[in-house]
């Protein structure tokens, strides 16, 4: 092959081609030697086509994935860098399209110009280094090879062999590009194949797709576009169309995967990955429009924009499905001890993770402020059940995302209200509601969520937690506290003191039995939050212990002279306090021994 020999051989051959072309251009159509010159030029073009393909094939190879990832890391670092004095660097992102070799050099010149024009007079002030966030260009072919290809392409296009030249270039570079993407983990999958995958498998494919999109757009496709521009420099329209033919299929393959995800069955566990895909495509779209500029790539730009919209629709639909899944959860097994229900943990942790995407969610929900309408739920009923203050939901003081978040917590609370009725003991019902609402409030107190839905919501629901705690105490301890009242103990005329010892003995026995029953049951109940558990014990103690001390002080003397007074006065106030500290630990049984 000519170009495998010394460079001078290629130069000589091209010079001879130029002479033939010049001769042909100088001849008239009627000249007798035209056919012979045309035949010579045709032979030369056939040889140049072979040489062009050989040079391309010999020097083209797929790019190592580690190299591509390194370039991506440099690009990401440059995009997030700041100058040494803490100010953001000059933005030198390309605004329109590639324009040959000047694409890179012009950006460095802009950076150097911005630095030199600062006019710093202080020698000790560090000069800001130019930081650019342009797509890093991988040298896909050596510069000398690119120069040879450019010279050959010029002759073939001038001679009217543009189609043959472009076809050779496209076939070789397209295969190399596909191989580079394959090494990154990109597979040729149909929409049906994607939709038949299990979620565990699909999740891994999505992670690879995100990586391939970032590397592809920022590095691989950008480099391929630059190579086309360099090889076909000054040949109008050829670089653009050749790049389109090389890269369009691979880009559409990547976009088709996004399409398959966007139209797949919606389920809550997919939302985070759909948001990842949406953010990836959204953040790359501007660069894609620069790289895939021109009429030949219009279809790619339109498809990318359309899939971005459909991924957004899929995210909103999946968010709605998450709400419906909460609404439809009908598990009938009560959580032991009234602890936090798994549904509560799942929903609130889900919301917490969603706030990693808060800006994207705000963008997706736009200006919508209407509450979602779930099956069987009318908006007016919902508003009434939430209280008058919650009617502010469609108002301007709540963002659409805040409305959606509050709505989800409301749907969850409604579900928990139903689950609380699975407990036969009313006091355990209130304890369950207290635990779960407290967990919801604590998760909402996370900075991002609280900032969105406001302190007012937190205050109102913190008050509701206290109301549940009060209702629990009333339901659980009212019978015990009733034993410590004076009603019925004094029977005038029976004794000189007016105190009926029989009634008093029975009252102490009733108190002891009631307290022991509560302790036996509620030492197995569970308040997972330490502070809440402590506050609840203190609140019970503040009501029970003073009442017991007072009752004991009034009536102890009437039983101390009886036989076996310890049968009735079994506990000191200190004993009761010890037993109270055993409550809500979730143990199967108390470690304390009862007095016989």
Coordinates of C-alpha atoms in Angstrom, one line a residue:
X1 CA 0.0 0.0 0.0
X2 CA 1.3 3.4 -0.9
X3 CA 0.7 5.1 2.4
X4 CA 2.5 2.2 4.2
X5 CA 5.7 3.4 2.6
X6 CA 7.5 6.6 3.0
X7 CA 5.3 9.8 3.2
X8 CA 6.9 11.0 0.0
X9 CA 5.3 8.2 -1.9
X10 CA 1.8 9.3 -0.9
X11 CA 2.6 12.9 -1.8
X12 CA 3.9 11.8 -5.2
X13 CA 0.8 9.8 -5.9
X14 CA -1.5 12.7 -4.9
X15 CA 0.6 15.1 -7.1
X16 CA 0.0 12.8 -10.0
X17 CA -3.7 12.7 -9.3
X18 CA -3.7 16.5 -9.2
X19 CA -2.1 16.6 -12.6
X20 CA -4.6 14.2 -14.1
X21 CA -7.5 16.2 -12.5
X22 CA -6.0 19.4 -13.8
X23 CA -5.6 17.9 -17.3
X24 CA -9.2 16.8 -17.3
X25 CA -10.4 20.2 -16.2
X26 CA -8.5 21.8 -19.1
X27 CA -9.9 19.5 -21.8
X28 CA -13.1 20.2 -23.6
X29 CA -15.8 17.5 -23.9
X30 CA -15.1 17.0 -27.5
X31 CA -11.4 16.5 -27.0
X32 CA -10.3 13.0 -28.2
X33 CA -8.2 12.4 -25.1
X34 CA -11.0 13.0 -22.6
X35 CA -12.0 9.4 -22.3
X36 CA -8.5 8.2 -21.7
X37 CA -7.9 10.9 -19.0
X38 CA -11.2 9.9 -17.4
X39 CA -10.2 6.3 -17.3
X40 CA -6.9 7.2 -15.7
X41 CA -8.6 9.3 -13.1
X42 CA -11.1 6.5 -12.4
X43 CA -8.3 4.0 -11.8
X44 CA -6.7 6.6 -9.5
X45 CA -9.9 7.0 -7.5
X46 CA -10.3 3.3 -7.2
X47 CA -6.8 3.1 -5.8
X48 CA -7.4 6.1 -3.5
X49 CA -10.6 4.4 -2.1
X50 CA -8.6 1.3 -1.3
X51 CA -5.8 3.4 0.3
X52 CA -8.4 5.5 2.2
X53 CA -10.0 2.3 3.6
X54 CA -6.6 0.8 4.4
X55 CA -5.3 3.8 6.3
X56 CA -8.6 4.0 8.3
X57 CA -8.8 0.3 9.2
X58 CA -5.1 0.1 10.0
X59 CA -5.2 3.0 12.5
X60 CA -8.7 2.8 13.9
X61 CA -9.4 0.9 17.1
X62 CA -12.0 1.1 19.8
X63 CA -11.2 3.3 22.8
X64 CA -10.4 1.6 26.1
X65 CA -13.2 2.2 28.6
X66 CA -10.8 3.3 31.3
X67 CA -9.5 6.0 29.0
X68 CA -13.0 7.3 28.3
X69 CA -13.8 7.3 32.0
X70 CA -10.6 9.2 32.7
X71 CA -11.6 11.8 30.1
X72 CA -15.1 12.1 31.6
X73 CA -13.6 12.6 35.1
X74 CA -11.4 15.4 33.8
X75 CA -14.5 17.0 32.1
X76 CA -16.5 16.7 35.4
X77 CA -13.7 18.2 37.4
X78 CA -13.3 21.1 35.0
X79 CA -17.0 21.8 35.0
X80 CA -17.1 22.1 38.8
X81 CA -13.7 23.9 39.2
X82 CA -13.3 27.4 40.5
X83 CA -10.5 29.8 40.1
X84 CA -7.9 30.2 42.8
X85 CA -9.5 33.4 44.2
X86 CA -12.8 31.6 44.7
X87 CA -14.6 33.1 41.7
X88 CA -16.3 31.0 39.1
X89 CA -14.2 30.6 36.0
X90 CA -15.1 32.0 32.6
X91 CA -17.7 29.9 30.8
X92 CA -16.3 28.7 27.5
X93 CA -18.8 26.1 26.5
X94 CA -19.3 25.9 22.8
X95 CA -22.5 27.8 21.9
X96 CA -23.3 26.6 18.4
X97 CA -21.5 23.8 16.7
X98 CA -18.1 22.3 15.9
X99 CA -16.0 24.2 13.3
X100 CA -12.9 22.1 12.7
X101 CA -9.6 22.4 14.6
X102 CA -10.5 25.9 15.9
X103 CA -13.1 24.3 18.1
X104 CA -10.5 23.4 20.8
X105 CA -7.9 26.1 20.3
X106 CA -10.5 29.0 20.4
X107 CA -11.5 27.9 23.8
X108 CA -8.0 28.0 25.2
X109 CA -7.5 31.4 23.5
X110 CA -10.6 32.7 25.2
X111 CA -9.4 31.4 28.6
X112 CA -6.0 33.0 28.1
X113 CA -7.5 36.2 27.0
X114 CA -9.8 36.3 30.1
X115 CA -6.8 35.7 32.3
X116 CA -4.4 38.2 30.8
X117 CA -7.0 41.0 30.7
X118 CA -7.6 40.9 34.4
X119 CA -4.8 43.5 34.9
X120 CA -3.6 42.3 38.3
X121 CA -0.8 44.5 39.6
X122 CA 0.0 42.5 42.7
X123 CA 2.6 40.0 41.8
X124 CA 1.7 37.8 44.8
X125 CA -1.9 37.3 43.7
X126 CA -2.2 33.9 42.1
X127 CA -3.2 34.1 38.5
X128 CA -6.5 32.3 37.8
X129 CA -5.8 29.2 35.7
X130 CA -8.1 28.8 32.7
X131 CA -10.8 26.3 33.5
X132 CA -12.9 25.0 30.7
X133 CA -15.9 22.7 30.6
X134 CA -15.8 21.8 27.0
X135 CA -16.1 18.2 25.9
X136 CA -12.7 16.6 26.2
X137 CA -11.6 15.3 22.8
X138 CA -9.9 12.0 22.5
X139 CA -7.4 11.7 19.7
X140 CA -9.0 8.8 17.9
X141 CA -6.4 8.8 15.1
X142 CA -2.9 10.2 15.0
X143 CA -2.7 13.7 13.6
X144 CA -0.4 12.6 10.7
X145 CA -3.0 9.9 9.7
X146 CA -5.8 12.5 9.9
X147 CA -3.8 14.8 7.6
X148 CA -3.3 11.9 5.1
X149 CA -7.0 11.0 5.2
X150 CA -7.9 14.7 4.6
X151 CA -5.6 14.9 1.5
X152 CA -7.1 11.7 0.0
X153 CA -10.7 12.8 0.8
X154 CA -10.1 16.2 -0.9
X155 CA -9.0 14.5 -4.1
X156 CA -11.9 12.0 -4.1
X157 CA -14.5 14.7 -3.5
X158 CA -13.1 17.0 -6.2
X159 CA -13.1 14.1 -8.7
X160 CA -16.8 13.4 -7.9
X161 CA -16.2 10.4 -5.6
X162 CA -17.7 12.0 -2.5
X163 CA -20.2 9.2 -2.0
X164 CA -17.6 6.5 -2.2
X165 CA -15.3 8.3 0.2
X166 CA -18.0 8.9 2.7
X167 CA -19.3 5.3 2.5
X168 CA -15.8 3.9 3.3
X169 CA -15.4 6.4 6.2
X170 CA -18.8 5.7 7.6
X171 CA -18.5 1.9 7.4
X172 CA -15.1 1.8 9.2
X173 CA -15.7 4.5 11.9
X174 CA -19.3 3.3 12.6
X175 CA -18.0 -0.2 13.5
X176 CA -15.3 1.2 15.7
X177 CA -17.7 3.5 17.5
X178 CA -20.1 0.6 18.1
X179 CA -17.2 -1.5 19.5
X180 CA -16.2 1.3 21.9
X181 CA -19.7 1.6 23.2
X182 CA -20.0 -2.2 23.5
X183 CA -16.9 -2.2 25.7
X184 CA -18.6 0.3 27.9
X185 CA -21.4 -2.2 28.4
X186 CA -23.9 -0.9 25.8
X187 CA -26.0 -3.8 24.4
X188 CA -28.3 -3.9 21.4
X189 CA -31.6 -4.5 23.0
X190 CA -35.1 -4.2 21.6
X191 CA -37.9 -2.5 23.5
X192 CA -39.6 -5.9 24.1
X193 CA -36.3 -7.4 25.5
X194 CA -36.0 -4.5 27.9
X195 CA -39.6 -4.8 29.1
X196 CA -39.2 -8.5 29.7
X197 CA -36.3 -8.0 32.1
X198 CA -36.6 -8.4 35.8
X199 CA -36.1 -5.2 37.7
X200 CA -32.9 -6.4 39.3
X201 CA -31.3 -7.0 35.9
X202 CA -32.8 -3.8 34.4
X203 CA -31.5 -1.7 37.3
X204 CA -27.9 -2.8 36.4
X205 CA -28.6 -2.0 32.7
X206 CA -29.8 1.5 33.6
X207 CA -26.6 2.2 35.6
X208 CA -24.6 1.2 32.5
X209 CA -26.8 3.3 30.3
X210 CA -26.2 6.4 32.4
X211 CA -22.5 5.9 32.3
X212 CA -22.5 5.2 28.6
X213 CA -24.6 8.4 27.9
X214 CA -22.3 10.6 29.9
X215 CA -19.1 9.1 28.3
X216 CA -20.7 8.9 24.9
X217 CA -21.9 12.4 24.7
X218 CA -19.2 14.2 26.5
X219 CA -16.2 12.2 25.2
X220 CA -16.9 9.6 22.5
X221 CA -19.4 11.3 20.2
X222 CA -17.7 14.7 20.7
X223 CA -14.4 13.1 19.6
X224 CA -16.0 11.4 16.7
X225 CA -17.6 14.6 15.5
X226 CA -14.2 16.4 15.8
X227 CA -12.5 13.7 13.8
X228 CA -15.1 14.0 11.0
X229 CA -14.6 17.8 11.0
X230 CA -10.8 17.3 10.7
X231 CA -10.8 14.7 8.0
X232 CA -13.3 16.6 5.9
X233 CA -12.2 20.1 6.8
X234 CA -13.1 22.7 4.1
X235 CA -15.2 20.2 2.3
X236 CA -18.7 21.7 2.7
X237 CA -21.3 19.5 4.3
X238 CA -19.4 16.3 4.2
X239 CA -18.2 16.3 7.8
X240 CA -21.7 16.9 9.1
X241 CA -23.3 14.2 7.0
X242 CA -20.5 11.7 7.6
X243 CA -20.7 12.2 11.4
X244 CA -24.5 11.7 11.2
X245 CA -24.0 8.4 9.3
X246 CA -21.3 7.2 11.8
X247 CA -23.0 8.2 15.1
X248 CA -26.7 8.3 14.4
X249 CA -27.4 4.6 14.8
X250 CA -25.4 4.3 18.1
X251 CA -27.1 7.4 19.6
X252 CA -30.5 6.2 18.6
X253 CA -29.7 2.8 20.2
X254 CA -29.0 4.5 23.5
X255 CA -32.1 6.7 23.2
X256 CA -34.3 3.6 22.4
X257 CA -33.3 2.2 25.8
X258 CA -34.6 5.4 27.4
X259 CA -37.8 5.0 25.4
X260 CA -38.2 1.4 26.6
X261 CA -37.9 2.5 30.2
X262 CA -40.2 5.5 29.7
X263 CA -43.1 3.3 28.4
X264 CA -42.5 0.3 30.8
X265 CA -44.9 -0.7 33.5
X266 CA -44.8 1.8 36.4
X267 CA -43.9 0.6 39.9
X268 CA -42.6 2.7 42.8
X269 CA -39.1 1.1 43.0
X270 CA -38.4 2.4 39.4
X271 CA -38.8 6.0 40.2
X272 CA -35.3 6.8 41.4
X273 CA -33.7 5.2 38.4
X274 CA -36.1 7.0 36.0
X275 CA -35.2 10.3 37.7
X276 CA -31.5 9.4 37.2
X277 CA -32.1 8.8 33.6
X278 CA -34.2 12.0 33.2
X279 CA -31.5 14.1 34.9
X280 CA -28.8 12.5 32.8
X281 CA -30.5 13.2 29.5
X282 CA -31.7 16.7 30.6
X283 CA -28.1 17.6 31.6
X284 CA -26.7 16.3 28.3
X285 CA -29.3 17.6 25.9
X286 CA -27.6 21.0 25.3
X287 CA -24.3 19.3 24.5
X288 CA -26.1 16.7 22.3
X289 CA -27.7 19.5 20.3
X290 CA -24.2 21.0 19.8
X291 CA -22.6 17.7 18.8
X292 CA -25.5 16.5 16.7
X293 CA -26.0 19.9 15.1
X294 CA -27.1 20.3 11.5
X295 CA -29.9 19.1 9.3
X296 CA -28.5 15.5 9.0
X297 CA -28.8 15.1 12.8
X298 CA -32.2 16.7 13.3
X299 CA -33.9 13.4 13.9
X300 CA -31.5 12.6 16.8
X301 CA -32.2 16.0 18.4
X302 CA -35.9 15.6 18.1
X303 CA -35.8 12.0 19.4
X304 CA -33.7 13.0 22.4
X305 CA -36.1 15.9 23.3
X306 CA -39.1 13.6 22.9
X307 CA -37.7 10.9 25.1
X308 CA -36.8 13.5 27.8
X309 CA -40.4 14.5 27.9
X310 CA -41.6 10.9 28.1
X311 CA -39.1 10.1 30.9
X312 CA -40.6 13.1 32.7
X313 CA -44.1 11.8 32.2
X314 CA -42.9 8.3 33.4
X315 CA -41.5 9.9 36.5
X316 CA -44.8 11.7 37.3
X317 CA -46.8 8.6 36.6
X318 CA -44.5 6.5 38.8
X319 CA -44.8 9.0 41.5
X320 CA -48.6 8.7 41.3
X321 CA -48.3 4.9 41.3
X322 CA -46.3 5.3 44.6
X323 CA -49.2 7.2 46.1
X324 CA -51.7 4.6 44.8
X325 CA -49.5 1.8 46.3
X326 CA -49.8 3.4 49.7
X327 CA -53.5 3.7 49.3
X328 CA -53.9 0.1 48.3
X329 CA -51.8 -1.4 51.0
X330 CA -54.2 -3.6 53.0
X331 CA -51.9 -5.7 55.2
X332 CA -54.0 -7.1 58.0
X333 CA -51.3 -8.2 60.4
X334 CA -50.9 -5.7 63.3
X335 CA -47.3 -4.8 64.1
X336 CA -46.4 -6.3 67.5
X337 CA -46.3 -3.9 70.4
X338 CA -47.7 -1.0 68.4
X339 CA -44.3 -0.2 66.9
X340 CA -43.6 1.7 63.6
X341 CA -45.3 -0.1 60.7
X342 CA -43.0 -1.2 57.8
X343 CA -45.2 0.8 55.5
X344 CA -44.4 4.0 57.4
X345 CA -40.7 3.3 57.3
X346 CA -40.9 2.5 53.6
X347 CA -42.9 5.6 52.6
X348 CA -40.9 8.1 54.7
X349 CA -37.5 6.8 53.7
X350 CA -38.8 6.9 50.1
X351 CA -39.7 10.5 50.5
X352 CA -36.3 11.2 52.1
X353 CA -34.5 9.7 49.1
X354 CA -36.8 11.6 46.7
X355 CA -35.4 14.8 48.1
X356 CA -32.0 14.0 46.5
X357 CA -33.9 15.0 43.4
X358 CA -35.8 18.0 44.8
X359 CA -34.9 20.4 42.0
X360 CA -35.8 17.9 39.3
X361 CA -39.1 17.1 41.0
X362 CA -39.9 20.8 41.2
X363 CA -39.2 21.1 37.5
X364 CA -41.4 18.0 36.7
X365 CA -44.4 19.1 38.7
X366 CA -44.2 22.6 37.3
X367 CA -47.1 24.8 38.4
X368 CA -49.6 22.0 39.1
X369 CA -51.3 22.5 42.5
X370 CA -54.3 20.3 42.3
X371 CA -54.3 17.4 44.8
X372 CA -54.1 14.0 43.2
X373 CA -57.5 12.2 43.3
X374 CA -57.2 8.6 44.4
X375 CA -60.0 6.0 43.9
X376 CA -62.7 6.4 46.5
X377 CA -61.2 9.6 47.8
X378 CA -63.0 12.9 47.2
X379 CA -61.0 16.0 47.7
X380 CA -63.6 17.7 49.9
X381 CA -63.7 14.7 52.3
X382 CA -59.9 14.6 52.4
X383 CA -59.7 18.3 53.2
X384 CA -62.3 18.0 56.0
X385 CA -60.5 15.0 57.6
X386 CA -57.2 17.0 57.6
X387 CA -58.7 20.0 59.4
X388 CA -59.6 23.5 58.2
X389 CA -56.0 24.7 58.1
X390 CA -55.1 22.0 55.5
X391 CA -57.5 23.7 53.0
X392 CA -54.5 25.9 51.9
X393 CA -53.5 23.0 49.7
X394 CA -54.3 24.5 46.2
X395 CA -53.2 28.0 47.3
X396 CA -50.2 29.9 46.2
X397 CA -48.3 29.5 49.4
X398 CA -47.6 25.9 48.7
X399 CA -45.4 24.7 45.9
X400 CA -46.7 21.8 43.7
X401 CA -44.0 19.5 45.2
X402 CA -45.1 20.5 48.7
X403 CA -48.7 19.6 47.8
X404 CA -47.6 16.2 46.5
X405 CA -45.5 15.5 49.6
X406 CA -48.2 16.6 52.1
X407 CA -50.7 14.5 50.1
X408 CA -48.5 11.4 50.4
X409 CA -48.2 11.8 54.2
X410 CA -51.9 12.3 54.3
X411 CA -52.6 9.1 52.4
X412 CA -50.2 7.3 54.7
X413 CA -51.9 8.6 57.8
X414 CA -55.3 7.5 56.4
X415 CA -53.9 4.0 55.8
X416 CA -52.4 3.9 59.3
X417 CA -55.7 5.0 60.8
X418 CA -57.2 1.8 59.3
X419 CA -54.4 -0.4 60.5
X420 CA -54.7 1.0 64.0
X421 CA -58.2 -0.6 64.3
X422 CA -56.6 -4.0 64.0
X423 CA -55.7 -3.7 67.7
X424 CA -58.3 -4.8 70.2
X425 CA -56.9 -2.7 73.0
X426 CA -57.8 1.0 72.4
X427 CA -54.7 2.2 74.3
X428 CA -52.5 0.2 71.9
X429 CA -54.3 1.8 69.0
X430 CA -53.3 5.2 70.2
X431 CA -49.8 4.1 71.0
X432 CA -49.5 2.8 67.4
X433 CA -50.7 6.0 66.0
X434 CA -48.4 8.0 68.2
X435 CA -45.3 6.0 67.2
X436 CA -46.0 6.2 63.5
X437 CA -46.9 9.8 63.4
X438 CA -43.9 10.7 65.5
X439 CA -41.7 8.8 63.0
X440 CA -43.3 10.7 60.1
X441 CA -42.7 14.0 61.8
X442 CA -39.0 13.1 62.6
X443 CA -38.4 12.3 58.9
X444 CA -40.1 15.5 57.8
X445 CA -37.8 17.5 60.1
X446 CA -34.9 16.7 57.8
X447 CA -33.9 20.1 56.4
X448 CA -34.9 19.6 52.8
X449 CA -38.4 18.3 53.5
X450 CA -39.1 20.8 56.3
X451 CA -38.0 23.7 54.1
X452 CA -40.4 22.5 51.5
X453 CA -43.6 21.9 53.5
X454 CA -43.0 24.4 56.2
X455 CA -42.7 24.6 60.0
X456 CA -46.5 25.0 60.4
X457 CA -47.0 21.4 59.2
X458 CA -44.4 20.1 61.7
X459 CA -46.0 22.1 64.6
X460 CA -49.5 20.8 63.8
X461 CA -48.4 17.2 63.5
X462 CA -46.2 17.4 66.6
X463 CA -49.3 18.5 68.5
X464 CA -51.2 15.5 67.0
X465 CA -48.5 13.2 68.3
X466 CA -49.1 14.6 71.8
X467 CA -52.8 14.2 71.4
X468 CA -52.3 10.5 70.6
X469 CA -50.0 10.2 73.6
X470 CA -52.7 11.8 75.8
X471 CA -55.4 9.5 74.4
X472 CA -53.2 6.5 75.1
X473 CA -52.7 7.5 78.7
X474 CA -56.4 8.1 79.2
X475 CA -57.4 4.8 77.7
X476 CA -54.6 2.8 79.5
X477 CA -54.5 4.3 82.9
X478 CA -57.9 5.7 83.7
X479 CA -58.9 2.5 85.6
X480 CA -55.7 2.4 87.6
X481 CA -56.1 6.0 88.6
X482 CA -59.8 5.5 89.5
X483 CA -58.6 3.1 92.2
X484 CA -56.9 5.9 93.9
X485 CA -60.0 8.1 94.4
X486 CA -61.8 8.5 97.8
X487 CA -65.2 7.7 96.4
X488 CA -66.8 4.7 98.1
X489 CA -64.1 4.2 100.7
X490 CA -65.6 6.3 103.5
X491 CA -68.9 4.8 104.7
X492 CA -70.2 6.9 107.6
X493 CA -71.7 5.0 110.5
X494 CA -69.7 1.8 109.8
X495 CA -66.6 2.8 111.7
X496 CA -65.7 5.7 113.9
X497 CA -63.2 6.7 111.4
X498 CA -65.7 6.6 108.5
X499 CA -63.3 4.4 106.5
X500 CA -64.5 0.9 105.4
X501 CA -61.5 -1.4 105.7
X502 CA -63.2 -4.0 103.5
X503 CA -63.6 -1.5 100.7
X504 CA -60.1 -0.2 101.2
X505 CA -58.6 -3.7 101.1
X506 CA -60.5 -4.4 97.9
X507 CA -59.4 -1.0 96.5
X508 CA -55.7 -1.8 97.0
X509 CA -56.2 -5.3 95.6
X510 CA -57.9 -3.8 92.5
X511 CA -55.1 -1.3 92.0
X512 CA -52.4 -3.9 92.4
X513 CA -54.1 -6.2 89.9
X514 CA -54.8 -3.4 87.4
X515 CA -51.2 -2.1 87.6
X516 CA -49.7 -5.6 87.2
X517 CA -51.9 -6.3 84.2
X518 CA -50.8 -3.1 82.5
X519 CA -47.2 -3.7 83.2
X520 CA -47.4 -7.3 82.0
X521 CA -48.9 -6.2 78.7
X522 CA -47.1 -2.9 78.1
X523 CA -43.6 -4.0 79.0
X524 CA -44.0 -5.9 75.7
X525 CA -45.2 -2.8 73.8
X526 CA -42.6 -0.8 72.0
X527 CA -41.9 2.9 71.7
X528 CA -38.8 2.8 69.4
X529 CA -37.8 6.5 69.9
X530 CA -35.8 6.8 73.1
X531 CA -36.8 10.4 73.8
X532 CA -40.5 9.7 73.1
X533 CA -40.3 6.6 75.3
X534 CA -38.7 8.6 78.1
X535 CA -41.3 11.5 77.8
X536 CA -44.2 9.0 77.9
X537 CA -42.9 7.3 81.1
X538 CA -42.3 10.6 82.8
X539 CA -45.9 11.8 81.8
X540 CA -47.4 8.6 83.3
X541 CA -45.3 8.8 86.4
X542 CA -46.3 12.5 86.9
X543 CA -49.9 11.4 87.0
X544 CA -49.6 8.0 88.8
X545 CA -47.0 8.5 91.5
X546 CA -48.3 11.7 93.2
X547 CA -51.8 10.1 93.2
X548 CA -50.5 6.9 94.7
X549 CA -48.4 8.7 97.3
X550 CA -51.4 10.7 98.4
X551 CA -53.7 7.7 98.5
X552 CA -51.1 5.7 100.4
X553 CA -50.5 8.6 102.9
X554 CA -54.2 8.9 103.6
X555 CA -55.0 5.2 104.1
X556 CA -51.8 3.3 105.0
X557 CA -52.6 3.6 108.8
X558 CA -55.9 1.8 108.4
X559 CA -54.2 -1.4 107.1
X560 CA -50.9 -1.5 108.8
X561 CA -52.3 -3.1 111.9
X562 CA -54.2 -5.7 109.9
X563 CA -52.8 -9.2 109.4
X564 CA -50.5 -9.4 106.4
X565 CA -50.8 -5.7 105.4
X566 CA -48.3 -6.4 102.6
X567 CA -51.0 -8.4 100.8
X568 CA -52.7 -5.1 100.1
X569 CA -49.9 -2.5 100.2
X570 CA -47.6 -4.4 97.9
X571 CA -45.7 -1.5 96.3
X572 CA -44.0 1.7 97.4
X573 CA -44.0 4.7 95.1
X574 CA -40.4 3.8 94.3
X575 CA -41.4 0.3 93.3
X576 CA -44.0 1.7 90.9
X577 CA -41.4 4.0 89.4
X578 CA -39.1 1.1 88.8
X579 CA -41.8 -0.9 87.1
X580 CA -42.8 2.2 84.9
X581 CA -39.2 2.3 83.7
X582 CA -39.7 -1.2 82.3
X583 CA -42.5 -0.2 80.0
X584 CA -42.3 0.1 76.2
X585 CA -39.1 -1.8 75.8
X586 CA -40.7 -4.3 73.4
X587 CA -39.5 -7.3 75.5
X588 CA -41.5 -10.5 75.6
X589 CA -41.7 -10.3 79.3
X590 CA -40.5 -8.1 82.2
X591 CA -37.2 -9.0 83.9
X592 CA -38.7 -7.7 87.2
X593 CA -40.3 -10.0 89.6
X594 CA -43.7 -9.3 91.1
X595 CA -44.3 -9.2 94.8
X596 CA -46.5 -12.0 96.0

